[in-house]
């Protein structure tokens, strides 16, 4: 009898343990899974960077957003506060205001959608991850996703190193899992992937220190080795620097005996990794030699020597300050840096981003946005630090150190141009702050509250039947359909545009034109389909038909439509100028002049303007001025290492025509 009682007690204990290990399928568990879906999608599809991937990621976020809105708005559940509401909503307000000052409406609207998505995911996680089982599940999901991305990168590296040519390894190469000899996995860039790996490494380190189970410790050691090996194979010196900062922070914030264990753990991981290197010298030594050279290059740069890559980044930051001088208050519009950068660059080098999220925000949102961004990030980190100190655990500390690394690297690279990185940042911050004190968010108008306290305004009371459950449900339904369509049409447009470009040369011209036109009809605000269709007319259709004049007006209309939507992008003016030049139309000079004003360092633009002066106006004086400028710019670009001798071809051809 006593033995049976003991067995019953053991059975109950095991049942409780299993219940703790596996979260119950409740509404908040479903919410966390739904919030992870867009993050997982973006992690696989190149970080969610390209237009169709961005809108697909936003659409995949909608189930979580709609369910969360239903719980809070329809059912009336209280919303948990993070303690950083003012900073978060101030930044959101600045992003919304940016639409009024943007140089390209579609790009800024898309960025606003992204910011809303990040903040809603943050609040979903903050509100849902209350119990320990959900907390562990969310962390486990991050580690699982990191393991998959790391293994994909390692497999791609093996294929690269052994020069394997099977269809599988060719697919991995074509998909971009390797960037040269460095692992980029599915995030396009090895630097970005290196920055990402900082997070799972410190999470696995924190989990190792927290757990007492031997099999878990062994598993976490293996994961740490995997993350560290993949991290080294990214060969990212920026990630190495931010990793070192995160490691120092982690060690300083650990308490008592755990600090010594964490140091010994890291040393042990490095020793094991060193032994692997000794075994596989041919694989790892060239990588370390490359990484050491990059570090040496950094020191040379600090001494004022070498370091062309680093000098380029410093130059881009200086150029971003030139943009800020021209648009100091509200910037050029969120998400528009790449469309205006060529106008302000000081060297013949083009980048879509300034390699720093801070300077990108300064340019795109102005000083107002820069202050709001710093306030938001600072508020989150201060709040997170307080949570780590008051609810200390090594696992929580690992999460915090990991997002410190993510954020620091974004200050020296363009990680946040990929949706995956900021989504992960806010998801993890939601986990960290969910472990803090519980408080309910209440939206109150400060002006009304002031007058209410003075007795001027009475408390507003709403009758229960004034806005009933059914009315709230109907309102949410209509809103959901509207938001779904707002994101669906741009997704279909971007994907149709992508498909049309991919099919060029494989299907009939009529089908390509129809696809481009469909992309335009689905999202008239987007300049890209207009430009792509015009470029298809001039590059593929007109040179191969008997009567190219039949398509001239269509091409002109599409180029003009692209310019109306994004007037400050030099490429659109340049291509329109080329078409007018073919038609011997004097408008060619105007368009090339606009292109040169928007991209003054491009020798090709000046040479093209010279051709227009020669062929249309027969103005040799103006042509020579432009050709002299083109020659000077080309020689400077070659001397600085940003171009090769090929860049001189158009200029010399222009001089030949001039002297003839």
XYZ file of C-alpha atoms in Angstrom:
660
model
C 0.000 0.000 0.000
C 2.799 2.450 0.942
C 4.615 1.551 -2.239
C 1.496 2.315 -4.325
C 1.136 5.725 -2.615
C 4.761 6.477 -3.384
C 4.243 5.519 -7.063
C 1.139 7.750 -7.219
C 3.125 10.678 -5.783
C 5.950 10.114 -8.298
C 3.381 9.947 -11.104
C 1.801 13.237 -9.971
C 5.241 14.856 -9.738
C 6.125 13.715 -13.279
C 2.770 14.977 -14.585
C 3.421 18.409 -13.036
C 6.935 18.475 -14.474
C 5.595 17.639 -17.947
C 2.927 20.328 -17.580
C 5.645 22.857 -16.725
C 7.816 21.781 -19.638
C 5.008 21.904 -22.249
C 2.872 25.050 -22.239
C -0.879 24.562 -22.432
C -2.479 25.447 -25.761
C -4.060 28.666 -24.578
C -4.787 31.917 -26.335
C -1.490 33.494 -25.279
C 0.493 30.478 -26.416
C -1.197 30.779 -29.825
C -0.343 34.498 -29.863
C 3.349 33.831 -29.286
C 3.409 31.209 -32.065
C 1.656 33.609 -34.456
C 4.164 36.345 -33.547
C 7.020 33.950 -34.353
C 5.658 33.075 -37.818
C 6.676 36.343 -39.585
C 10.050 36.312 -37.803
C 10.721 32.747 -38.960
C 9.626 33.643 -42.506
C 11.880 36.702 -42.627
C 14.807 34.696 -41.252
C 14.598 32.277 -44.192
C 13.707 34.725 -46.963
C 16.704 37.059 -46.941
C 15.673 38.922 -43.827
C 12.456 40.189 -45.437
C 14.381 42.905 -47.296
C 12.989 42.859 -50.841
C 9.558 44.367 -51.499
C 7.588 41.143 -51.899
C 9.280 39.620 -48.823
C 8.560 42.749 -46.781
C 4.844 42.694 -47.573
C 4.656 38.921 -47.143
C 6.206 39.343 -43.678
C 3.708 42.087 -42.825
C 0.805 39.936 -43.999
C 2.036 36.990 -41.946
C 2.032 39.298 -38.909
C -1.674 40.079 -39.306
C -3.111 36.933 -37.617
C -1.175 37.756 -34.435
C -2.110 41.445 -34.665
C -5.813 40.749 -35.283
C -6.040 38.203 -32.468
C -4.262 40.569 -30.087
C -6.556 43.430 -31.105
C -9.581 41.191 -30.601
C -8.489 40.338 -27.064
C -7.777 43.953 -26.125
C -10.408 45.873 -28.071
C -13.353 43.468 -28.372
C -13.045 41.372 -25.234
C -11.676 44.293 -23.254
C -8.662 42.569 -21.694
C -6.282 45.076 -20.053
C -3.094 45.892 -21.938
C 0.129 45.411 -20.078
C 2.471 48.424 -19.965
C 6.198 48.241 -20.656
C 7.178 51.427 -18.840
C 8.485 52.903 -22.115
C 5.172 53.859 -23.727
C 5.953 57.543 -24.181
C 9.201 56.849 -26.065
C 7.680 54.088 -28.216
C 4.639 56.061 -29.313
C 6.658 59.235 -29.797
C 8.870 57.410 -32.301
C 5.787 55.950 -33.997
C 4.263 59.440 -34.246
C 7.422 60.821 -35.861
C 7.397 57.960 -38.400
C 3.772 58.763 -39.241
C 4.561 62.481 -39.525
C 7.424 61.640 -41.898
C 4.872 60.900 -44.628
C 4.256 64.651 -44.936
C 7.934 65.408 -45.665
C 9.002 62.397 -47.707
C 10.646 62.414 -51.118
C 8.988 59.055 -51.920
C 5.568 58.357 -50.396
C 5.449 54.592 -51.044
C 8.779 53.925 -49.306
C 7.831 55.954 -46.235
C 4.387 54.349 -46.010
C 6.019 50.906 -46.084
C 8.413 51.912 -43.285
C 5.459 53.095 -41.196
C 3.845 49.671 -41.617
C 7.088 48.067 -40.445
C 7.367 50.214 -37.300
C 3.741 49.473 -36.375
C 4.464 45.772 -36.870
C 7.552 45.891 -34.626
C 5.712 47.646 -31.801
C 2.655 45.391 -31.931
C 4.867 42.283 -31.822
C 6.665 43.828 -28.846
C 3.388 44.292 -26.961
C 2.111 40.837 -27.944
C 5.173 39.211 -26.394
C 5.169 41.557 -23.396
C 1.529 40.766 -22.697
C 1.607 37.041 -23.469
C 4.867 35.769 -21.944
C 3.741 35.826 -18.323
C 4.212 32.225 -17.257
C 7.507 30.400 -17.092
C 6.495 27.785 -19.667
C 5.788 30.451 -22.303
C 9.001 32.240 -21.379
C 10.969 29.029 -21.934
C 9.054 28.270 -25.134
C 9.854 31.672 -26.653
C 13.552 31.297 -25.818
C 13.569 27.736 -27.141
C 12.066 28.983 -30.410
C 14.876 31.532 -30.787
C 17.516 28.849 -30.159
C 15.834 26.450 -32.600
C 15.673 29.102 -35.320
C 19.321 30.043 -34.681
C 20.365 26.384 -34.895
C 18.645 25.961 -38.278
C 20.252 29.096 -39.715
C 23.668 28.100 -38.342
C 23.479 24.571 -39.724
C 22.418 25.953 -43.100
C 25.448 28.225 -43.077
C 27.817 25.432 -42.035
C 26.511 23.129 -44.775
C 26.934 25.896 -47.354
C 30.495 26.486 -46.102
C 31.335 22.790 -46.454
C 30.043 22.866 -50.025
C 32.102 25.969 -50.758
C 35.272 24.588 -49.162
C 35.065 21.208 -50.871
C 33.846 22.747 -54.138
C 30.813 20.451 -54.208
C 28.821 20.873 -57.430
C 25.621 18.937 -56.771
C 22.307 20.682 -57.445
C 21.721 21.063 -53.697
C 24.977 22.933 -53.060
C 24.523 24.996 -56.214
C 21.120 26.010 -54.853
C 22.695 27.061 -51.539
C 25.266 29.161 -53.399
C 22.645 30.710 -55.670
C 20.462 31.483 -52.660
C 23.328 33.466 -51.142
C 24.230 31.422 -48.053
C 27.879 32.241 -48.739
C 29.212 35.753 -49.262
C 32.546 34.981 -50.840
C 34.376 32.802 -48.306
C 32.182 34.014 -45.395
C 28.953 32.498 -44.129
C 25.914 34.729 -44.613
C 23.290 31.974 -44.238
C 19.839 33.272 -45.268
C 20.459 36.860 -44.109
C 22.333 37.962 -47.290
C 25.278 39.574 -45.483
C 27.932 37.873 -43.368
C 28.189 40.922 -41.078
C 24.469 40.832 -40.343
C 24.538 37.096 -39.721
C 27.519 37.511 -37.396
C 25.618 40.154 -35.435
C 22.587 37.878 -35.192
C 24.645 34.985 -33.769
C 25.623 37.101 -30.752
C 22.104 36.652 -29.391
C 21.820 32.822 -29.428
C 25.365 32.434 -28.080
C 24.615 34.459 -24.943
C 21.204 32.859 -24.570
C 22.799 29.410 -24.627
C 25.455 30.621 -22.162
C 22.801 31.991 -19.802
C 20.739 28.817 -20.099
C 23.832 26.686 -19.354
C 24.470 28.595 -16.120
C 20.827 28.365 -15.090
C 20.101 24.682 -15.667
C 21.187 21.898 -13.318
C 20.420 18.993 -15.629
C 23.551 17.346 -17.131
C 21.961 16.454 -20.481
C 20.805 20.047 -20.941
C 24.260 21.338 -20.108
C 25.801 19.062 -22.745
C 23.223 20.161 -25.332
C 23.850 23.829 -24.562
C 27.629 23.375 -24.835
C 27.137 21.847 -28.285
C 24.881 24.743 -29.295
C 27.428 27.264 -28.049
C 30.140 25.553 -30.092
C 27.914 25.601 -33.164
C 27.089 29.297 -32.754
C 30.717 30.216 -32.049
C 32.058 28.230 -35.018
C 29.491 29.797 -37.359
C 30.214 33.210 -35.859
C 33.943 32.878 -36.639
C 33.170 31.711 -40.170
C 31.243 34.929 -40.846
C 34.637 36.717 -40.542
C 32.864 39.861 -39.340
C 35.164 42.182 -37.382
C 32.242 44.480 -36.512
C 30.366 41.552 -35.005
C 33.551 40.499 -33.189
C 33.807 43.954 -31.625
C 30.182 44.047 -30.459
C 30.468 40.441 -29.258
C 33.383 41.499 -27.012
C 31.313 44.360 -25.567
C 28.358 42.037 -24.913
C 30.693 39.498 -23.257
C 32.126 42.128 -20.899
C 28.596 43.267 -20.033
C 27.479 39.688 -19.375
C 30.437 38.942 -17.091
C 30.060 42.211 -15.162
C 26.356 41.649 -14.516
C 26.645 38.018 -13.400
C 26.648 37.490 -9.675
C 28.996 35.627 -7.342
C 30.009 32.164 -8.372
C 28.178 32.404 -11.706
C 30.663 35.044 -12.862
C 33.595 32.668 -12.443
C 31.666 29.834 -14.072
C 30.714 32.021 -17.034
C 34.364 32.989 -17.576
C 35.479 29.360 -17.282
C 32.650 28.306 -19.628
C 33.733 30.759 -22.290
C 37.391 29.756 -21.898
C 36.384 26.099 -22.150
C 34.367 26.730 -25.311
C 37.334 28.568 -26.844
C 39.708 25.732 -25.875
C 37.435 23.105 -27.427
C 37.120 25.248 -30.518
C 40.917 25.651 -30.624
C 41.310 21.872 -30.566
C 38.940 21.626 -33.523
C 41.084 24.178 -35.332
C 44.207 22.106 -34.681
C 42.459 19.066 -36.140
C 41.220 21.032 -39.176
C 44.069 23.472 -39.784
C 43.455 23.639 -43.525
C 39.889 24.852 -42.921
C 40.217 27.311 -40.060
C 43.720 28.807 -40.344
C 43.007 30.723 -43.595
C 39.843 32.089 -41.981
C 41.718 33.252 -38.902
C 44.416 34.762 -41.093
C 41.739 36.716 -42.960
C 40.112 37.843 -39.713
C 43.475 38.897 -38.249
C 44.198 40.904 -41.387
C 40.881 42.682 -40.965
C 41.738 43.505 -37.350
C 45.177 44.779 -38.454
C 43.437 46.870 -41.075
C 41.334 48.399 -38.304
C 44.443 49.402 -36.339
C 46.037 50.819 -39.492
C 42.906 52.858 -40.030
C 43.144 54.222 -36.477
C 46.730 55.272 -37.298
C 45.541 57.035 -40.434
C 46.755 54.334 -42.853
C 44.982 51.783 -45.060
C 41.504 50.669 -44.089
C 39.662 51.526 -47.320
C 36.491 49.768 -46.172
C 36.499 51.649 -42.883
C 37.347 54.933 -44.596
C 34.379 54.334 -46.866
C 32.099 53.991 -43.872
C 33.415 57.163 -42.294
C 32.849 58.908 -45.620
C 29.254 57.659 -45.732
C 28.634 58.998 -42.234
C 30.043 62.389 -43.282
C 27.821 62.293 -46.357
C 24.820 61.528 -44.172
C 25.563 64.706 -42.220
C 25.395 66.614 -45.515
C 21.914 65.195 -46.051
C 20.993 66.246 -42.526
C 22.167 69.809 -43.198
C 19.779 70.018 -46.153
C 16.830 68.424 -44.309
C 17.552 69.107 -40.609
C 14.145 69.018 -38.899
C 12.042 66.180 -40.326
C 14.489 64.568 -42.761
C 13.908 63.205 -46.264
C 11.283 60.626 -45.311
C 11.571 57.271 -43.596
C 13.033 54.593 -45.886
C 14.198 56.984 -48.622
C 17.969 57.243 -48.034
C 18.895 55.190 -51.103
C 16.851 57.429 -53.415
C 18.689 60.625 -52.512
C 22.162 59.555 -51.347
C 23.851 60.018 -54.750
C 23.157 63.753 -54.595
C 25.198 64.177 -51.392
C 27.968 61.583 -51.718
C 31.552 62.849 -51.694
C 33.204 59.821 -53.387
C 32.235 57.667 -56.360
C 30.654 54.951 -54.255
C 26.957 54.121 -53.917
C 25.292 52.599 -50.870
C 21.633 52.112 -50.089
C 22.317 52.683 -46.385
C 24.861 54.694 -44.334
C 25.973 51.589 -42.383
C 24.494 52.984 -39.170
C 20.876 52.896 -38.047
C 21.420 56.091 -36.044
C 22.681 58.137 -38.998
C 20.046 56.629 -41.240
C 17.330 57.747 -38.816
C 18.922 61.202 -38.604
C 18.769 61.573 -42.400
C 15.337 60.074 -42.902
C 13.568 61.510 -39.844
C 15.710 64.555 -39.119
C 16.750 65.786 -35.689
C 13.215 65.217 -34.416
C 13.376 61.544 -35.409
C 16.944 61.165 -34.151
C 15.979 62.402 -30.686
C 12.867 60.199 -30.657
C 14.895 57.143 -31.720
C 17.608 57.655 -29.079
C 14.919 58.252 -26.452
C 13.117 55.020 -27.444
C 16.239 52.824 -27.513
C 17.598 54.384 -24.308
C 14.275 53.975 -22.518
C 14.040 50.299 -23.490
C 17.584 49.509 -22.371
C 17.213 51.381 -19.075
C 13.950 49.569 -18.403
C 15.497 46.237 -19.412
C 18.509 46.813 -17.156
C 16.191 47.399 -14.189
C 14.307 44.184 -14.932
C 17.562 42.197 -15.148
C 18.784 43.658 -11.847
C 15.518 43.137 -9.925
C 14.534 39.756 -11.435
C 18.016 38.403 -11.956
C 18.666 35.155 -13.786
C 21.525 34.249 -16.096
C 19.056 33.371 -18.852
C 17.445 36.804 -18.653
C 20.920 38.342 -18.613
C 21.876 36.332 -21.707
C 18.867 37.753 -23.551
C 19.781 41.279 -22.480
C 23.466 40.951 -23.456
C 22.401 39.482 -26.809
C 20.155 42.419 -27.738
C 22.872 44.837 -26.596
C 25.109 43.160 -29.199
C 22.357 43.364 -31.848
C 21.794 47.059 -31.231
C 25.484 47.998 -31.083
C 26.156 46.293 -34.391
C 23.231 48.133 -35.995
C 25.048 51.353 -35.096
C 27.984 50.375 -37.330
C 26.172 48.484 -40.094
C 22.849 48.331 -41.941
C 21.336 45.319 -40.142
C 17.969 46.965 -39.550
C 17.330 47.322 -43.277
C 16.363 43.647 -43.010
C 13.008 43.323 -41.220
C 14.213 40.240 -39.396
C 16.691 42.098 -37.180
C 14.395 44.802 -35.689
C 11.566 42.256 -35.388
C 13.880 39.997 -33.401
C 15.094 42.969 -31.342
C 11.580 43.967 -30.245
C 10.493 40.336 -29.786
C 13.388 39.682 -27.408
C 12.849 42.986 -25.597
C 9.243 41.927 -25.097
C 10.496 38.722 -23.447
C 12.911 40.628 -21.195
C 10.384 43.221 -20.021
C 7.686 40.574 -19.560
C 9.667 39.355 -16.549
C 9.353 42.738 -14.830
C 6.609 44.123 -12.618
C 3.040 43.904 -13.890
C 1.347 47.217 -14.712
C -1.657 48.102 -16.865
C -1.445 50.560 -19.735
C -4.055 53.331 -19.631
C -4.228 55.894 -22.418
C -5.101 59.284 -20.952
C -5.102 62.709 -22.523
C -2.717 64.874 -20.428
C -4.680 68.066 -21.187
C -7.991 66.492 -20.153
C -6.373 65.033 -17.030
C -5.077 68.490 -16.061
C -8.518 70.087 -16.357
C -10.186 67.119 -14.646
C -7.945 67.595 -11.608
C -8.844 71.299 -11.605
C -12.531 70.366 -11.596
C -13.193 71.964 -14.983
C -13.938 68.659 -16.752
C -15.859 65.775 -15.204
C -14.935 62.133 -15.584
C -16.205 60.754 -18.876
C -18.503 57.782 -18.407
C -19.599 55.522 -21.239
C -22.618 53.280 -20.937
C -21.955 49.624 -21.531
C -24.455 49.366 -24.365
C -23.107 52.488 -26.084
C -20.400 50.523 -27.891
C -21.411 46.916 -27.483
C -19.450 43.735 -28.036
C -21.090 43.210 -31.431
C -20.290 46.755 -32.546
C -16.662 46.360 -31.499
C -16.469 43.024 -33.300
C -17.944 44.488 -36.498
C -15.595 47.462 -36.322
C -12.595 45.175 -35.898
C -13.837 43.029 -38.793
C -14.087 45.976 -41.184
C -10.701 47.287 -40.007
C -9.098 43.864 -40.464
C -10.373 43.532 -44.019
C -9.162 47.050 -44.862
C -5.673 46.440 -43.415
C -5.448 43.050 -45.125
C -6.237 44.590 -48.520
C -3.838 47.498 -47.888
C -1.021 44.974 -47.550
C -2.263 42.357 -50.025
C -2.287 44.576 -53.102
C 1.295 45.867 -52.620
C 2.428 42.270 -52.053
C 0.765 41.073 -55.261
C 2.185 44.071 -57.111
C 5.753 43.542 -55.874
C 5.627 39.818 -56.580
C 4.137 40.312 -60.058
C 6.856 42.863 -60.839
C 9.490 40.382 -59.622
C 8.008 37.549 -61.699
C 7.869 39.749 -64.806
C 11.558 40.665 -64.482
C 12.480 37.007 -63.920
C 10.570 35.883 -67.035
C 12.178 38.359 -69.441
C 13.578 36.355 -72.343
C 11.626 33.181 -71.517
C 8.055 34.191 -72.453
C 6.473 36.511 -75.013
C 6.827 40.263 -74.770
C 3.045 40.637 -74.587
C 2.946 38.529 -71.423
C 5.801 40.502 -69.831
C 4.086 43.812 -70.571
C 0.812 42.446 -69.187
C 2.539 41.370 -65.974
C 4.187 44.759 -65.491
C 0.886 46.512 -66.167
C -0.841 44.270 -63.607
C 1.832 45.192 -61.043
C 1.150 48.885 -61.748
C -2.615 48.466 -61.419
C -2.258 46.616 -58.117
C -0.138 49.368 -56.523
C -0.145 52.654 -58.473
C 1.925 54.396 -55.763
C 5.025 52.278 -56.403
C 7.538 53.758 -58.862
C 9.380 50.465 -59.494
C 6.846 48.733 -61.821
C 6.525 51.922 -63.897
C 10.296 52.115 -64.301
C 10.650 48.384 -64.989
C 7.992 48.497 -67.710
C 9.566 51.573 -69.328
C 12.999 49.943 -69.168
C 11.568 46.804 -70.783
C 10.093 48.865 -73.619
C 13.417 50.640 -74.328
C 15.766 47.716 -73.650
C 13.922 44.678 -74.988
C 10.937 45.676 -77.121
C 11.935 48.732 -79.190
C 15.298 47.319 -80.445
C 13.574 44.153 -81.697
C 10.451 45.348 -83.524
C 9.924 46.825 -86.972
C 8.134 49.933 -85.692
C 9.749 50.963 -82.381
C 7.902 54.289 -82.554
C 4.717 52.427 -81.623
C 6.111 51.968 -78.101
C 7.827 55.305 -77.595
C 4.898 57.100 -75.986
C 4.220 54.164 -73.649
C 7.841 54.208 -72.497
C 7.779 57.980 -72.010
C 4.563 57.737 -69.994
C 5.979 55.051 -67.706
C 9.276 56.865 -67.077
C 7.332 60.047 -66.311
C 5.028 58.141 -63.945
C 8.051 56.738 -62.060
C 9.501 60.257 -61.751
C 6.225 61.699 -60.439
C 6.214 59.124 -57.646
C 9.913 59.414 -56.819
C 11.215 62.667 -58.339
C 14.630 62.711 -56.616
C 16.011 59.397 -57.860
C 18.683 60.164 -60.456
C 18.294 56.856 -62.331
C 14.781 57.635 -63.543
C 15.866 60.976 -65.030
C 18.950 59.422 -66.603
C 16.967 56.692 -68.367
C 14.319 59.141 -69.565
C 17.117 61.374 -70.876
C 18.541 58.438 -72.861
C 15.173 57.844 -74.503
C 14.761 61.516 -75.425
C 18.318 61.474 -76.837
C 17.372 58.588 -79.145
C 14.426 60.707 -80.312
C 16.683 63.774 -80.767
C 14.365 65.622 -78.419
C 15.751 68.686 -76.585
C 14.072 67.410 -73.407
C 17.011 65.031 -73.207
C 19.227 67.909 -72.051
C 16.772 68.796 -69.277
C 16.554 65.208 -68.009
C 20.313 64.618 -68.128
C 20.833 67.951 -66.341
C 18.432 66.827 -63.597
C 20.264 63.501 -63.402
C 23.614 65.274 -63.057
C 22.191 67.562 -60.336
C 20.960 64.486 -58.437
C 24.130 62.458 -59.079
C 26.942 64.981 -59.630
C 29.866 62.537 -59.228
C 28.820 60.202 -62.046
C 31.103 60.606 -65.099
C 28.545 58.770 -67.232
C 25.876 61.343 -66.444
C 28.113 64.235 -67.491
C 29.203 62.386 -70.646
C 25.570 61.706 -71.559
C 24.717 65.376 -71.084
C 27.656 66.225 -73.369
C 26.282 63.879 -76.063
C 22.899 65.616 -75.787
C 24.489 69.042 -76.271
C 26.461 67.770 -79.280
C 23.716 65.833 -81.053
C 20.746 68.073 -80.353
C 22.045 71.616 -79.819
C 25.368 71.240 -81.703
C 26.809 73.145 -78.728
C 30.472 72.135 -78.570
C 31.346 74.553 -75.773
C 28.827 73.110 -73.300
C 29.719 69.586 -74.431
C 33.400 70.186 -73.692
C 32.598 71.568 -70.221
C 30.668 68.393 -69.394
C 33.316 66.092 -70.873
C 36.104 67.837 -68.955
C 34.092 67.347 -65.760
C 33.438 63.697 -66.643
C 37.153 63.088 -67.237
C 38.137 64.741 -63.950
C 35.543 62.749 -61.971
C 36.521 59.458 -63.631
C 40.223 59.978 -62.902
C 39.442 60.828 -59.257
C 37.286 57.718 -58.876
C 40.064 55.535 -60.331
C 42.732 57.143 -58.123
C 40.594 56.582 -54.999
C 40.066 52.934 -55.890
C 36.312 53.203 -56.468
C 36.384 52.514 -60.221
C 38.473 50.913 -62.982
C 39.675 52.251 -66.346
C 36.412 51.071 -67.940
C 34.691 54.117 -66.486
C 36.580 56.309 -68.992
C 35.006 54.692 -72.072
C 31.987 57.013 -72.423
C 34.114 60.081 -71.766
C 36.719 59.225 -74.430
C 33.944 58.385 -76.888
C 32.443 61.778 -76.147
C 35.750 63.556 -76.757
C 36.098 61.700 -80.055
C 32.665 62.884 -81.157
C 33.481 66.418 -80.026
C 36.764 66.637 -81.973
C 35.161 65.035 -85.025
